[in-house]
XYZ file of C-alpha atoms in Angstrom:
415
model
C 16.496 6.203 -73.591
C 13.780 5.808 -75.561
C 10.615 8.205 -74.241
C 8.338 5.117 -73.340
C 11.508 3.049 -71.147
C 11.932 5.856 -69.215
C 8.866 7.163 -68.214
C 8.100 3.129 -66.951
C 11.193 3.664 -65.599
C 10.448 6.923 -63.337
C 6.696 5.000 -63.240
C 8.710 1.853 -61.487
C 10.242 3.466 -59.461
C 7.559 5.615 -58.145
C 5.843 2.764 -57.056
C 8.660 1.051 -55.299
C 8.762 4.783 -53.065
C 4.991 4.772 -52.028
C 5.280 0.670 -51.473
C 8.343 2.139 -49.126
C 6.616 4.992 -47.286
C 3.824 3.124 -47.474
C 5.295 0.077 -45.067
C 7.297 2.559 -42.895
C 4.704 4.069 -42.541
C 2.577 0.743 -41.339
C 6.031 -0.153 -39.655
C 5.038 3.493 -37.428
C 1.861 2.761 -36.853
C 2.610 -1.038 -35.145
C 5.206 0.158 -33.375
C 2.827 2.847 -31.813
C 0.202 0.113 -31.283
C 3.176 -2.015 -29.429
C 4.087 0.704 -27.316
C -0.287 1.544 -26.505
C -0.189 -1.245 -25.632
C 3.155 -1.457 -23.247
C 2.588 1.313 -21.569
C -1.820 0.146 -21.034
C -0.430 -3.159 -19.272
C 2.155 -1.094 -17.251
C -0.922 1.084 -16.813
C -2.883 -2.141 -15.833
C 0.099 -3.522 -13.299
C 0.547 0.356 -10.853
C -3.576 0.002 -10.751
C -3.458 -3.695 -9.165
C -0.653 -1.513 -6.796
C -2.412 1.492 -5.632
C -6.278 0.471 -5.586
C -6.261 -2.781 -2.749
C -8.978 -5.453 -2.782
C -12.008 -3.614 -1.593
C -14.723 -5.090 0.875
C -17.090 -2.536 -0.091
C -17.439 0.328 -2.291
C -18.927 3.279 -1.910
C -19.925 6.001 -4.917
C -19.627 9.664 -4.729
C -21.395 12.865 -4.789
C -19.571 13.580 -8.057
C -19.124 9.849 -9.342
C -15.752 8.549 -7.457
C -15.477 5.420 -6.069
C -14.728 4.876 -2.155
C -13.048 1.348 -2.000
C -13.928 -0.103 1.863
C -9.868 -1.530 2.915
C -8.697 -3.720 5.352
C -7.144 -0.928 7.384
C -4.048 -3.220 7.872
C -3.782 -2.987 3.776
C -4.639 0.154 2.959
C -1.724 2.613 1.287
C -0.357 4.069 4.046
C 1.490 0.322 5.221
C 2.953 0.107 1.749
C 6.136 3.332 3.269
C 9.745 1.569 4.602
C 9.212 3.064 7.522
C 5.654 1.971 8.320
C 6.321 -1.483 7.933
C 6.839 -2.548 10.904
C 4.200 -0.400 12.867
C 2.025 -0.557 16.079
C -1.383 1.153 14.648
C -4.781 -0.225 14.874
C -8.243 0.584 13.629
C -9.199 1.677 17.290
C -6.417 4.329 17.738
C -7.137 7.270 20.096
C -4.672 9.904 20.218
C -4.131 12.308 22.671
C -4.719 15.754 22.950
C -5.460 19.090 24.684
C -8.933 20.593 24.461
C -9.455 21.883 21.109
C -11.602 24.562 20.130
C -15.218 23.817 19.464
C -17.596 25.444 17.502
C -20.814 25.297 19.459
C -22.255 29.281 18.016
C -25.624 29.207 15.815
C -25.446 31.540 13.046
C -27.210 31.312 9.098
C -23.813 28.967 8.106
C -24.603 25.694 6.286
C -23.072 23.496 9.525
C -22.451 20.687 10.251
C -21.086 20.013 6.577
C -21.147 17.258 6.198
C -18.664 15.331 3.830
C -19.236 12.145 5.453
C -20.129 9.560 2.771
C -23.215 8.284 1.558
C -24.525 4.947 3.606
C -23.222 5.527 7.021
C -20.035 4.749 5.338
C -17.371 1.715 5.649
C -17.298 -0.975 7.517
C -15.616 -1.236 11.577
C -12.045 -2.401 11.104
C -11.973 -0.485 7.064
C -11.397 2.777 5.726
C -12.019 4.966 2.883
C -10.215 5.271 -0.096
C -10.454 6.791 -3.593
C -9.737 4.095 -6.245
C -7.460 5.659 -8.512
C -9.170 5.308 -12.259
C -6.603 5.300 -15.825
C -7.368 8.292 -16.214
C -5.966 9.792 -13.316
C -2.882 8.159 -14.050
C -2.545 9.577 -17.268
C -3.814 13.354 -16.299
C -0.936 12.569 -14.056
C 1.705 11.906 -16.508
C 1.939 8.386 -15.889
C 3.109 7.404 -19.317
C 5.804 10.352 -19.414
C 7.760 7.922 -16.417
C 7.278 4.570 -18.934
C 8.050 6.459 -22.042
C 11.309 8.417 -19.652
C 10.142 12.090 -20.143
C 12.934 14.735 -19.593
C 12.346 16.048 -15.861
C 13.330 20.165 -16.365
C 14.639 21.956 -13.646
C 12.626 25.119 -11.656
C 14.012 28.242 -12.364
C 12.579 31.268 -10.587
C 9.534 30.516 -8.956
C 9.108 27.434 -10.650
C 8.055 25.377 -8.569
C 8.399 21.057 -8.748
C 5.269 19.365 -6.917
C 6.029 15.850 -6.876
C 2.895 12.335 -6.993
C 4.462 9.335 -6.089
C 3.392 6.426 -5.662
C 6.756 5.341 -3.568
C 8.717 4.126 -6.226
C 7.848 6.306 -8.414
C 7.093 10.188 -9.562
C 5.783 12.265 -11.495
C 6.860 16.374 -11.925
C 5.276 19.283 -13.096
C 6.278 22.735 -13.328
C 4.610 25.873 -12.592
C 4.088 29.192 -10.424
C 2.952 28.833 -7.071
C 1.344 31.878 -5.698
C -0.659 33.363 -1.936
C -2.544 35.121 0.484
C -1.512 34.107 3.330
C -1.075 35.380 7.465
C 1.792 33.235 8.523
C 3.773 32.931 12.033
C 7.192 33.298 10.360
C 8.993 30.102 10.960
C 11.264 30.728 14.150
C 13.731 27.961 15.753
C 11.882 29.009 19.087
C 8.577 28.116 17.838
C 7.309 25.517 19.326
C 4.295 24.469 17.530
C 2.384 21.613 18.453
C -1.081 22.881 16.019
C -3.167 24.723 14.265
C -6.501 25.405 13.193
C -9.763 27.254 11.720
C -12.827 27.462 10.270
C -12.776 27.484 6.717
C -15.030 28.847 4.657
C -15.380 26.936 1.388
C -15.233 28.298 -1.644
C -14.986 26.429 -6.105
C -13.578 29.789 -8.376
C -14.302 29.349 -11.297
C -13.233 28.000 -15.268
C -9.618 26.499 -14.047
C -8.235 24.071 -16.427
C -6.420 21.026 -15.416
C -2.913 23.322 -15.613
C -4.045 25.176 -12.355
C -5.070 24.668 -8.849
C -7.240 27.030 -6.342
C -7.116 26.262 -2.172
C -7.757 27.651 0.858
C -5.702 26.279 3.834
C -3.526 25.907 7.450
C -0.702 24.502 7.228
C 2.081 24.158 9.927
C 6.292 23.299 9.198
C 9.353 23.048 10.974
C 12.711 23.267 7.765
C 11.861 20.816 4.910
C 8.373 18.996 6.695
C 5.385 20.443 6.056
C 1.261 19.672 6.467
C -1.310 21.343 5.166
C -4.966 20.831 4.809
C -7.949 22.438 3.426
C -9.819 22.702 0.407
C -9.114 22.571 -2.911
C -10.262 22.800 -6.574
C -7.866 20.955 -8.700
C -8.540 19.685 -12.284
C -5.159 18.397 -12.949
C -5.733 15.336 -9.883
C -9.439 14.353 -10.053
C -10.501 15.448 -14.413
C -13.374 18.266 -13.554
C -13.372 21.475 -11.198
C -15.361 20.335 -7.535
C -14.222 21.499 -4.387
C -13.200 19.335 -1.722
C -11.024 19.070 1.082
C -7.421 17.739 0.939
C -4.193 17.211 2.827
C -0.840 17.592 1.305
C 2.145 16.503 3.708
C 5.740 16.964 2.192
C 9.101 15.296 4.250
C 11.987 15.423 2.862
C 12.565 14.855 -1.412
C 8.418 13.360 -0.703
C 5.712 15.610 -1.305
C 2.065 14.121 -2.386
C -1.771 15.462 -2.084
C -4.190 12.893 -0.349
C -2.644 9.807 0.235
C -1.016 9.673 -3.676
C 1.916 8.742 -1.583
C 2.834 6.167 1.269
C 2.690 7.498 4.827
C -1.380 8.947 6.088
C -3.157 6.270 8.130
C -6.687 6.237 7.793
C -8.854 6.134 10.702
C -12.599 6.781 10.046
C -14.841 4.378 8.259
C -16.749 7.612 7.035
C -14.991 10.544 5.878
C -11.801 10.456 3.515
C -9.558 12.663 2.552
C -10.673 13.931 -0.564
C -14.617 14.097 0.553
C -16.723 16.017 -1.733
C -17.780 19.888 -0.682
C -20.218 21.910 -1.235
C -19.039 25.433 -1.624
C -20.757 28.428 -0.829
C -21.899 30.657 -2.596
C -21.271 34.934 -3.152
C -23.377 36.591 -1.407
C -24.522 33.456 0.475
C -25.389 31.072 1.859
C -21.876 30.626 2.832
C -20.594 26.922 3.451
C -17.524 26.391 6.316
C -15.161 23.487 7.562
C -13.761 23.356 10.405
C -10.761 21.520 10.684
C -7.244 20.883 12.964
C -4.376 19.712 12.565
C -2.730 18.767 15.883
C 0.178 17.274 17.539
C -0.843 13.165 19.967
C 1.092 14.829 23.207
C 2.005 10.918 23.820
C 3.474 9.648 20.104
C 4.107 13.375 18.641
C 1.980 11.755 15.331
C 0.185 14.950 13.880
C -3.427 14.456 13.739
C -6.059 15.356 11.085
C -9.998 16.797 12.814
C -12.456 18.177 10.483
C -16.487 19.740 11.141
C -17.551 21.204 14.809
C -16.818 18.416 17.060
C -13.034 17.288 15.893
C -13.830 14.208 14.321
C -10.789 12.808 14.073
C -9.635 11.123 10.623
C -6.079 9.830 10.506
C -2.622 11.019 11.171
C 0.860 11.741 10.087
C 3.384 8.754 11.718
C 6.275 11.342 13.058
C 8.670 9.274 12.207
C 8.211 10.010 8.959
C 9.774 12.964 9.302
C 12.914 14.498 10.513
C 11.709 17.936 11.692
C 8.017 18.047 12.075
C 8.981 14.574 14.749
C 9.085 17.181 17.194
C 7.266 21.125 16.937
C 6.832 22.951 14.353
C 8.942 26.060 14.198
C 6.330 28.313 11.729
C 2.233 27.764 10.338
C -0.150 29.609 7.769
C -3.366 30.892 7.407
C -4.405 31.554 4.123
C -4.924 30.441 -0.279
C -2.746 28.855 -2.673
C -2.888 28.657 -6.391
C -1.242 27.126 -9.109
C -0.588 27.593 -12.179
C 1.744 25.949 -15.032
C 4.181 28.395 -17.393
C 2.805 30.240 -20.028
C -0.587 29.802 -18.358
C -3.131 32.473 -16.617
C -3.030 32.793 -12.620
C -6.252 31.156 -11.541
C -8.618 33.073 -9.154
C -8.576 32.141 -5.720
C -11.205 32.535 -2.839
C -14.181 33.573 -3.494
C -12.591 34.848 -7.142
C -12.917 39.166 -5.266
C -10.291 40.768 -3.294
C -11.640 41.147 -0.178
C -14.735 43.478 1.396
C -15.150 43.052 4.136
C -18.314 40.877 3.788
C -18.417 37.553 4.960
C -20.728 36.278 2.851
C -18.514 37.101 0.183
C -15.095 37.656 1.312
C -13.517 34.017 1.481
C -11.950 33.715 5.156
C -10.571 32.163 8.122
C -12.157 32.631 11.316
C -11.284 31.559 14.711
C -7.424 31.065 13.576
C -5.744 29.631 16.850
C -2.610 27.784 17.332
C -1.431 25.246 19.408
C 1.356 26.590 22.509
C 4.268 23.984 23.844
C 1.730 23.233 26.758
C -1.118 22.642 24.036
C -2.792 25.662 25.080
C -5.252 27.130 22.291
C -4.399 30.244 21.082
C -5.243 32.986 19.082
C -3.498 33.888 16.199
C -4.128 37.625 17.420
C -1.364 36.579 19.956
C 1.033 36.120 18.153
C 3.166 37.743 15.997
C 2.390 37.217 12.653
C 2.822 38.744 9.198
C 0.896 38.997 5.570
C 2.188 37.768 3.212
C 0.806 38.697 -0.661
C 3.167 36.921 -3.307
C 0.911 39.052 -6.381
C -1.081 41.344 -4.349
C -2.343 42.924 -7.386
C -3.907 40.120 -8.236
C -5.165 38.043 -4.316
C -4.916 40.171 -1.358
C -4.775 39.418 2.590
C -6.438 41.161 5.945
C -5.993 40.560 9.218
C -9.830 42.033 10.331
C -10.175 43.196 13.534
C -14.080 42.111 13.170
C -16.601 42.792 16.654
C -18.246 39.905 16.311
C -16.309 37.405 19.472
C -17.237 34.231 17.630
C -15.253 34.962 14.915
C -12.359 35.088 16.948
C -8.847 35.600 14.988
C -10.702 36.357 11.129
C -8.204 36.042 7.761
C -9.913 37.518 4.602
C -8.741 36.325 1.679
C -8.728 36.113 -2.504
C -8.922 38.198 -5.752
C -9.486 37.906 -9.634
C -6.590 35.982 -10.828
C -5.373 37.180 -13.957
C -8.476 37.475 -16.249
C -8.226 34.494 -19.983
């Protein structure tokens, strides 16, 4: 073959290879676009399932949209155990006389977490609207793509976010700094309550959360409530009220899976909170988790006058259908593997200065006779999983209005 013919042959071969490469790249682009369309359609389908028809919409302080949904159309009733329920919008629990906080101080109270404009109309309840960005952040795309579900090891904990049929799990470490009533089968606890100082731990990423909370539990069933900063769920670092319940293998924040029955028309589960400033002023969130003495349902109550937000029906639980056998008061943080541990509480170790410390005051529990008892009146233990990063004390404060006082917090790991 002549030199000229060889060059022509090589040129033709190169052109063919370039054409094949371009066609291959185009095919891949088409495939990605097609997959993206499929994903987008599936996301839209899920949003239609999750977001119920709204009678009214309310815009929250941070731009969240709350839909006023007919009481009987709320997500709770998607749960198979609640299909044939007897619940109604005017339900009132049978509860003991819970501790109220009527003391006057320089604390900013009452703590207004009500939605503006008077909240939702009678017969409807506020439900935060789920957005496409929410689903993407929470890993819903990995469900569509069939991503591998990695198993936990060591301190690795799985959290579930479900819509009743699907679940996404993300791996990470959970650290605590709490005072707890250790679980004991002889304990009969009908509730737990406290007045929590509210904070905004700084520089959290979407691979972390930080919270202050109270909790009741019985074996694999538990209910907790408090304040949280959770960029993964909300896409921002604002402080919000939150709940988290676990029943067997199902576990989720707020109403990410069916279960919690909203009653209040003006207070949403993830209500937006103003945090304390280090050194003052201090902001507080009084709350209670209390068992209905008639039905066994577990109610969430907030603010100093114990406003009823809603409840977790007892039929959701195998073990919390009866009494709780343990309780917790303090702080919790989460971080994904390889991500530094976030700050907890005010971001500083406890010092005994309540204008600086994260705390829970008037920490109480309800006994089997539905009597409110101080946490100081029962055996409780301090539990901190990483004492070099987070600490907790049951502080012997001398002021009567502070009752049983738990102080906690820490800087976490520096970036």
